[in-house]
């Protein structure tokens, strides 16, 4: 009889442990989405994230303008160039145009990330840059 009672207690203890484990796992499963949203929001809205993302758009826009300045310098140099020098400058212009377009596409892609980065797009910056526009107005 005592042996049966010990087995019953051990079985009850194991069942209780299994029930606690199952309950804990169920709680974690059903609250994962809420905890994930809160965690993501805390990370996005943290001071470091806010500052980094805000400055990110100014940096991207300044990069586009830097490519435009380099393009203008190459086009001015092209006016007096001939032969191999003109070919080199044409290649430079093609490369700079590709870099500028890539920088614009990066800016536009980040400006569309409404849940994360786009929240911090400065009010004085455009919502989108145009690759066909010759001069970008934003950082200065």
mmCIF file with all atom_site columns, C-alpha atoms in Angstrom:
data_model
loop_
_atom_site.group_PDB
_atom_site.id
_atom_site.type_symbol
_atom_site.label_atom_id
_atom_site.label_alt_id
_atom_site.label_comp_id
_atom_site.label_asym_id
_atom_site.label_entity_id
_atom_site.label_seq_id
_atom_site.pdbx_PDB_ins_code
_atom_site.Cartn_x
_atom_site.Cartn_y
_atom_site.Cartn_z
_atom_site.occupancy
_atom_site.B_iso_or_equiv
_atom_site.pdbx_formal_charge
_atom_site.auth_seq_id
_atom_site.auth_comp_id
_atom_site.auth_asym_id
_atom_site.auth_atom_id
_atom_site.pdbx_PDB_model_num
ATOM 1   C CA . UNK A 1 1   ? 0.000  0.000  0.000   1.00 0.00 ? 1   UNK A CA 1
ATOM 2   C CA . UNK A 1 2   ? 2.810  2.405  0.881   1.00 0.00 ? 2   UNK A CA 1
ATOM 3   C CA . UNK A 1 3   ? 4.541  1.500  -2.357  1.00 0.00 ? 3   UNK A CA 1
ATOM 4   C CA . UNK A 1 4   ? 1.407  2.330  -4.371  1.00 0.00 ? 4   UNK A CA 1
ATOM 5   C CA . UNK A 1 5   ? 1.045  5.634  -2.553  1.00 0.00 ? 5   UNK A CA 1
ATOM 6   C CA . UNK A 1 6   ? 4.679  6.577  -3.347  1.00 0.00 ? 6   UNK A CA 1
ATOM 7   C CA . UNK A 1 7   ? 4.120  5.735  -7.011  1.00 0.00 ? 7   UNK A CA 1
ATOM 8   C CA . UNK A 1 8   ? 0.941  7.840  -6.972  1.00 0.00 ? 8   UNK A CA 1
ATOM 9   C CA . UNK A 1 9   ? 2.816  10.823 -5.462  1.00 0.00 ? 9   UNK A CA 1
ATOM 10  C CA . UNK A 1 10  ? 5.668  10.508 -7.954  1.00 0.00 ? 10  UNK A CA 1
ATOM 11  C CA . UNK A 1 11  ? 3.202  10.258 -10.835 1.00 0.00 ? 11  UNK A CA 1
ATOM 12  C CA . UNK A 1 12  ? 1.282  13.285 -9.540  1.00 0.00 ? 12  UNK A CA 1
ATOM 13  C CA . UNK A 1 13  ? 4.532  15.262 -9.153  1.00 0.00 ? 13  UNK A CA 1
ATOM 14  C CA . UNK A 1 14  ? 5.637  14.374 -12.691 1.00 0.00 ? 14  UNK A CA 1
ATOM 15  C CA . UNK A 1 15  ? 2.199  15.296 -14.047 1.00 0.00 ? 15  UNK A CA 1
ATOM 16  C CA . UNK A 1 16  ? 2.368  18.641 -12.218 1.00 0.00 ? 16  UNK A CA 1
ATOM 17  C CA . UNK A 1 17  ? 5.839  19.351 -13.646 1.00 0.00 ? 17  UNK A CA 1
ATOM 18  C CA . UNK A 1 18  ? 4.635  18.408 -17.146 1.00 0.00 ? 18  UNK A CA 1
ATOM 19  C CA . UNK A 1 19  ? 1.581  20.647 -16.701 1.00 0.00 ? 19  UNK A CA 1
ATOM 20  C CA . UNK A 1 20  ? 3.761  23.569 -15.572 1.00 0.00 ? 20  UNK A CA 1
ATOM 21  C CA . UNK A 1 21  ? 6.108  23.111 -18.537 1.00 0.00 ? 21  UNK A CA 1
ATOM 22  C CA . UNK A 1 22  ? 3.188  22.885 -20.973 1.00 0.00 ? 22  UNK A CA 1
ATOM 23  C CA . UNK A 1 23  ? 1.584  25.963 -19.406 1.00 0.00 ? 23  UNK A CA 1
ATOM 24  C CA . UNK A 1 24  ? 4.803  27.938 -19.639 1.00 0.00 ? 24  UNK A CA 1
ATOM 25  C CA . UNK A 1 25  ? 5.298  26.973 -23.281 1.00 0.00 ? 25  UNK A CA 1
ATOM 26  C CA . UNK A 1 26  ? 1.676  27.818 -24.104 1.00 0.00 ? 26  UNK A CA 1
ATOM 27  C CA . UNK A 1 27  ? 2.002  31.199 -22.390 1.00 0.00 ? 27  UNK A CA 1
ATOM 28  C CA . UNK A 1 28  ? 5.195  31.970 -24.327 1.00 0.00 ? 28  UNK A CA 1
ATOM 29  C CA . UNK A 1 29  ? 3.601  30.831 -27.591 1.00 0.00 ? 29  UNK A CA 1
ATOM 30  C CA . UNK A 1 30  ? 0.437  32.896 -27.220 1.00 0.00 ? 30  UNK A CA 1
ATOM 31  C CA . UNK A 1 31  ? 2.208  36.044 -26.020 1.00 0.00 ? 31  UNK A CA 1
ATOM 32  C CA . UNK A 1 32  ? 5.122  35.900 -28.495 1.00 0.00 ? 32  UNK A CA 1
ATOM 33  C CA . UNK A 1 33  ? 3.529  38.283 -31.004 1.00 0.00 ? 33  UNK A CA 1
ATOM 34  C CA . UNK A 1 34  ? 2.757  40.916 -28.387 1.00 0.00 ? 34  UNK A CA 1
ATOM 35  C CA . UNK A 1 35  ? 6.200  40.632 -26.835 1.00 0.00 ? 35  UNK A CA 1
ATOM 36  C CA . UNK A 1 36  ? 7.785  40.819 -30.311 1.00 0.00 ? 36  UNK A CA 1
ATOM 37  C CA . UNK A 1 37  ? 5.870  43.972 -31.227 1.00 0.00 ? 37  UNK A CA 1
ATOM 38  C CA . UNK A 1 38  ? 6.798  45.634 -27.943 1.00 0.00 ? 38  UNK A CA 1
ATOM 39  C CA . UNK A 1 39  ? 10.444 44.624 -28.316 1.00 0.00 ? 39  UNK A CA 1
ATOM 40  C CA . UNK A 1 40  ? 10.603 45.896 -31.905 1.00 0.00 ? 40  UNK A CA 1
ATOM 41  C CA . UNK A 1 41  ? 8.952  49.176 -30.927 1.00 0.00 ? 41  UNK A CA 1
ATOM 42  C CA . UNK A 1 42  ? 11.400 49.666 -28.062 1.00 0.00 ? 42  UNK A CA 1
ATOM 43  C CA . UNK A 1 43  ? 14.330 49.044 -30.399 1.00 0.00 ? 43  UNK A CA 1
ATOM 44  C CA . UNK A 1 44  ? 12.998 51.316 -33.161 1.00 0.00 ? 44  UNK A CA 1
ATOM 45  C CA . UNK A 1 45  ? 12.155 54.150 -30.770 1.00 0.00 ? 45  UNK A CA 1
ATOM 46  C CA . UNK A 1 46  ? 15.370 53.941 -28.750 1.00 0.00 ? 46  UNK A CA 1
ATOM 47  C CA . UNK A 1 47  ? 17.457 57.098 -28.635 1.00 0.00 ? 47  UNK A CA 1
ATOM 48  C CA . UNK A 1 48  ? 20.327 55.591 -30.613 1.00 0.00 ? 48  UNK A CA 1
ATOM 49  C CA . UNK A 1 49  ? 18.029 54.279 -33.317 1.00 0.00 ? 49  UNK A CA 1
ATOM 50  C CA . UNK A 1 50  ? 16.151 57.576 -33.622 1.00 0.00 ? 50  UNK A CA 1
ATOM 51  C CA . UNK A 1 51  ? 19.323 59.622 -34.039 1.00 0.00 ? 51  UNK A CA 1
ATOM 52  C CA . UNK A 1 52  ? 20.984 57.148 -36.406 1.00 0.00 ? 52  UNK A CA 1
ATOM 53  C CA . UNK A 1 53  ? 17.926 56.884 -38.657 1.00 0.00 ? 53  UNK A CA 1
ATOM 54  C CA . UNK A 1 54  ? 17.318 60.643 -38.670 1.00 0.00 ? 54  UNK A CA 1
ATOM 55  C CA . UNK A 1 55  ? 20.919 61.350 -39.681 1.00 0.00 ? 55  UNK A CA 1
ATOM 56  C CA . UNK A 1 56  ? 20.877 58.482 -42.195 1.00 0.00 ? 56  UNK A CA 1
ATOM 57  C CA . UNK A 1 57  ? 18.612 60.369 -44.610 1.00 0.00 ? 57  UNK A CA 1
ATOM 58  C CA . UNK A 1 58  ? 20.724 63.519 -44.486 1.00 0.00 ? 58  UNK A CA 1
ATOM 59  C CA . UNK A 1 59  ? 23.817 61.415 -45.170 1.00 0.00 ? 59  UNK A CA 1
ATOM 60  C CA . UNK A 1 60  ? 22.151 59.693 -48.142 1.00 0.00 ? 60  UNK A CA 1
ATOM 61  C CA . UNK A 1 61  ? 20.977 62.996 -49.570 1.00 0.00 ? 61  UNK A CA 1
ATOM 62  C CA . UNK A 1 62  ? 24.413 64.549 -49.120 1.00 0.00 ? 62  UNK A CA 1
ATOM 63  C CA . UNK A 1 63  ? 25.916 61.548 -50.933 1.00 0.00 ? 63  UNK A CA 1
ATOM 64  C CA . UNK A 1 64  ? 23.582 62.149 -53.885 1.00 0.00 ? 64  UNK A CA 1
ATOM 65  C CA . UNK A 1 65  ? 24.585 65.802 -53.958 1.00 0.00 ? 65  UNK A CA 1
ATOM 66  C CA . UNK A 1 66  ? 28.253 64.824 -53.756 1.00 0.00 ? 66  UNK A CA 1
ATOM 67  C CA . UNK A 1 67  ? 27.827 62.632 -56.836 1.00 0.00 ? 67  UNK A CA 1
ATOM 68  C CA . UNK A 1 68  ? 26.104 65.537 -58.597 1.00 0.00 ? 68  UNK A CA 1
ATOM 69  C CA . UNK A 1 69  ? 29.006 67.860 -57.752 1.00 0.00 ? 69  UNK A CA 1
ATOM 70  C CA . UNK A 1 70  ? 31.496 65.301 -59.077 1.00 0.00 ? 70  UNK A CA 1
ATOM 71  C CA . UNK A 1 71  ? 29.416 64.911 -62.243 1.00 0.00 ? 71  UNK A CA 1
ATOM 72  C CA . UNK A 1 72  ? 29.391 68.674 -62.763 1.00 0.00 ? 72  UNK A CA 1
ATOM 73  C CA . UNK A 1 73  ? 33.180 68.806 -62.351 1.00 0.00 ? 73  UNK A CA 1
ATOM 74  C CA . UNK A 1 74  ? 33.665 65.982 -64.861 1.00 0.00 ? 74  UNK A CA 1
ATOM 75  C CA . UNK A 1 75  ? 31.326 67.659 -67.359 1.00 0.00 ? 75  UNK A CA 1
ATOM 76  C CA . UNK A 1 76  ? 33.285 70.915 -67.038 1.00 0.00 ? 76  UNK A CA 1
ATOM 77  C CA . UNK A 1 77  ? 36.533 68.999 -67.597 1.00 0.00 ? 77  UNK A CA 1
ATOM 78  C CA . UNK A 1 78  ? 34.981 67.329 -70.638 1.00 0.00 ? 78  UNK A CA 1
ATOM 79  C CA . UNK A 1 79  ? 34.597 70.702 -72.369 1.00 0.00 ? 79  UNK A CA 1
ATOM 80  C CA . UNK A 1 80  ? 38.366 71.039 -72.794 1.00 0.00 ? 80  UNK A CA 1
ATOM 81  C CA . UNK A 1 81  ? 39.310 67.366 -73.063 1.00 0.00 ? 81  UNK A CA 1
ATOM 82  C CA . UNK A 1 82  ? 40.243 65.453 -76.188 1.00 0.00 ? 82  UNK A CA 1
ATOM 83  C CA . UNK A 1 83  ? 41.301 61.946 -77.154 1.00 0.00 ? 83  UNK A CA 1
ATOM 84  C CA . UNK A 1 84  ? 42.114 59.505 -74.365 1.00 0.00 ? 84  UNK A CA 1
ATOM 85  C CA . UNK A 1 85  ? 41.393 62.125 -71.724 1.00 0.00 ? 85  UNK A CA 1
ATOM 86  C CA . UNK A 1 86  ? 37.859 62.593 -73.100 1.00 0.00 ? 86  UNK A CA 1
ATOM 87  C CA . UNK A 1 87  ? 37.308 58.817 -73.080 1.00 0.00 ? 87  UNK A CA 1
ATOM 88  C CA . UNK A 1 88  ? 38.444 58.591 -69.463 1.00 0.00 ? 88  UNK A CA 1
ATOM 89  C CA . UNK A 1 89  ? 36.138 61.445 -68.466 1.00 0.00 ? 89  UNK A CA 1
ATOM 90  C CA . UNK A 1 90  ? 33.193 59.827 -70.282 1.00 0.00 ? 90  UNK A CA 1
ATOM 91  C CA . UNK A 1 91  ? 33.840 56.627 -68.323 1.00 0.00 ? 91  UNK A CA 1
ATOM 92  C CA . UNK A 1 92  ? 34.016 58.641 -65.091 1.00 0.00 ? 92  UNK A CA 1
ATOM 93  C CA . UNK A 1 93  ? 30.710 60.329 -65.911 1.00 0.00 ? 93  UNK A CA 1
ATOM 94  C CA . UNK A 1 94  ? 29.034 56.984 -66.592 1.00 0.00 ? 94  UNK A CA 1
ATOM 95  C CA . UNK A 1 95  ? 30.307 55.594 -63.290 1.00 0.00 ? 95  UNK A CA 1
ATOM 96  C CA . UNK A 1 96  ? 29.271 58.679 -61.336 1.00 0.00 ? 96  UNK A CA 1
ATOM 97  C CA . UNK A 1 97  ? 25.795 58.610 -62.882 1.00 0.00 ? 97  UNK A CA 1
ATOM 98  C CA . UNK A 1 98  ? 25.426 54.975 -61.827 1.00 0.00 ? 98  UNK A CA 1
ATOM 99  C CA . UNK A 1 99  ? 26.584 55.798 -58.278 1.00 0.00 ? 99  UNK A CA 1
ATOM 100 C CA . UNK A 1 100 ? 24.168 58.733 -58.087 1.00 0.00 ? 100 UNK A CA 1
ATOM 101 C CA . UNK A 1 101 ? 21.246 56.607 -59.289 1.00 0.00 ? 101 UNK A CA 1
ATOM 102 C CA . UNK A 1 102 ? 22.129 53.867 -56.799 1.00 0.00 ? 102 UNK A CA 1
ATOM 103 C CA . UNK A 1 103 ? 22.276 56.421 -53.955 1.00 0.00 ? 103 UNK A CA 1
ATOM 104 C CA . UNK A 1 104 ? 18.881 57.820 -54.999 1.00 0.00 ? 104 UNK A CA 1
ATOM 105 C CA . UNK A 1 105 ? 17.375 54.342 -55.061 1.00 0.00 ? 105 UNK A CA 1
ATOM 106 C CA . UNK A 1 106 ? 18.782 53.635 -51.590 1.00 0.00 ? 106 UNK A CA 1
ATOM 107 C CA . UNK A 1 107 ? 17.277 56.892 -50.307 1.00 0.00 ? 107 UNK A CA 1
ATOM 108 C CA . UNK A 1 108 ? 13.896 56.102 -51.872 1.00 0.00 ? 108 UNK A CA 1
ATOM 109 C CA . UNK A 1 109 ? 13.896 52.532 -50.561 1.00 0.00 ? 109 UNK A CA 1
ATOM 110 C CA . UNK A 1 110 ? 14.666 53.684 -47.019 1.00 0.00 ? 110 UNK A CA 1
ATOM 111 C CA . UNK A 1 111 ? 12.077 56.479 -47.269 1.00 0.00 ? 111 UNK A CA 1
ATOM 112 C CA . UNK A 1 112 ? 9.442  53.807 -47.984 1.00 0.00 ? 112 UNK A CA 1
ATOM 113 C CA . UNK A 1 113 ? 10.259 51.775 -44.866 1.00 0.00 ? 113 UNK A CA 1
ATOM 114 C CA . UNK A 1 114 ? 7.287  53.232 -43.001 1.00 0.00 ? 114 UNK A CA 1
ATOM 115 C CA . UNK A 1 115 ? 7.499  50.876 -40.015 1.00 0.00 ? 115 UNK A CA 1
ATOM 116 C CA . UNK A 1 116 ? 11.146 51.639 -39.277 1.00 0.00 ? 116 UNK A CA 1
ATOM 117 C CA . UNK A 1 117 ? 13.399 54.190 -40.969 1.00 0.00 ? 117 UNK A CA 1
ATOM 118 C CA . UNK A 1 118 ? 10.891 56.442 -42.724 1.00 0.00 ? 118 UNK A CA 1
ATOM 119 C CA . UNK A 1 119 ? 9.496  57.537 -39.345 1.00 0.00 ? 119 UNK A CA 1
ATOM 120 C CA . UNK A 1 120 ? 12.623 59.611 -38.915 1.00 0.00 ? 120 UNK A CA 1
ATOM 121 C CA . UNK A 1 121 ? 12.775 61.305 -42.320 1.00 0.00 ? 121 UNK A CA 1
ATOM 122 C CA . UNK A 1 122 ? 13.374 64.998 -41.608 1.00 0.00 ? 122 UNK A CA 1
ATOM 123 C CA . UNK A 1 123 ? 10.531 67.368 -42.458 1.00 0.00 ? 123 UNK A CA 1
ATOM 124 C CA . UNK A 1 124 ? 12.835 69.431 -44.673 1.00 0.00 ? 124 UNK A CA 1
ATOM 125 C CA . UNK A 1 125 ? 13.824 66.396 -46.765 1.00 0.00 ? 125 UNK A CA 1
ATOM 126 C CA . UNK A 1 126 ? 11.862 65.192 -49.793 1.00 0.00 ? 126 UNK A CA 1
ATOM 127 C CA . UNK A 1 127 ? 9.860  61.974 -49.464 1.00 0.00 ? 127 UNK A CA 1
ATOM 128 C CA . UNK A 1 128 ? 11.373 60.756 -52.735 1.00 0.00 ? 128 UNK A CA 1
ATOM 129 C CA . UNK A 1 129 ? 14.260 61.717 -55.017 1.00 0.00 ? 129 UNK A CA 1
ATOM 130 C CA . UNK A 1 130 ? 14.014 61.586 -58.802 1.00 0.00 ? 130 UNK A CA 1
ATOM 131 C CA . UNK A 1 131 ? 16.836 60.098 -60.895 1.00 0.00 ? 131 UNK A CA 1
ATOM 132 C CA . UNK A 1 132 ? 15.752 62.269 -63.838 1.00 0.00 ? 132 UNK A CA 1
ATOM 133 C CA . UNK A 1 133 ? 16.094 65.485 -61.853 1.00 0.00 ? 133 UNK A CA 1
ATOM 134 C CA . UNK A 1 134 ? 19.525 66.968 -62.459 1.00 0.00 ? 134 UNK A CA 1
ATOM 135 C CA . UNK A 1 135 ? 19.972 68.674 -59.071 1.00 0.00 ? 135 UNK A CA 1
ATOM 136 C CA . UNK A 1 136 ? 18.785 67.330 -55.741 1.00 0.00 ? 136 UNK A CA 1
ATOM 137 C CA . UNK A 1 137 ? 17.618 69.846 -53.149 1.00 0.00 ? 137 UNK A CA 1
ATOM 138 C CA . UNK A 1 138 ? 17.797 68.531 -49.620 1.00 0.00 ? 138 UNK A CA 1
ATOM 139 C CA . UNK A 1 139 ? 20.868 68.574 -47.401 1.00 0.00 ? 139 UNK A CA 1
ATOM 140 C CA . UNK A 1 140 ? 21.844 72.182 -48.172 1.00 0.00 ? 140 UNK A CA 1
#
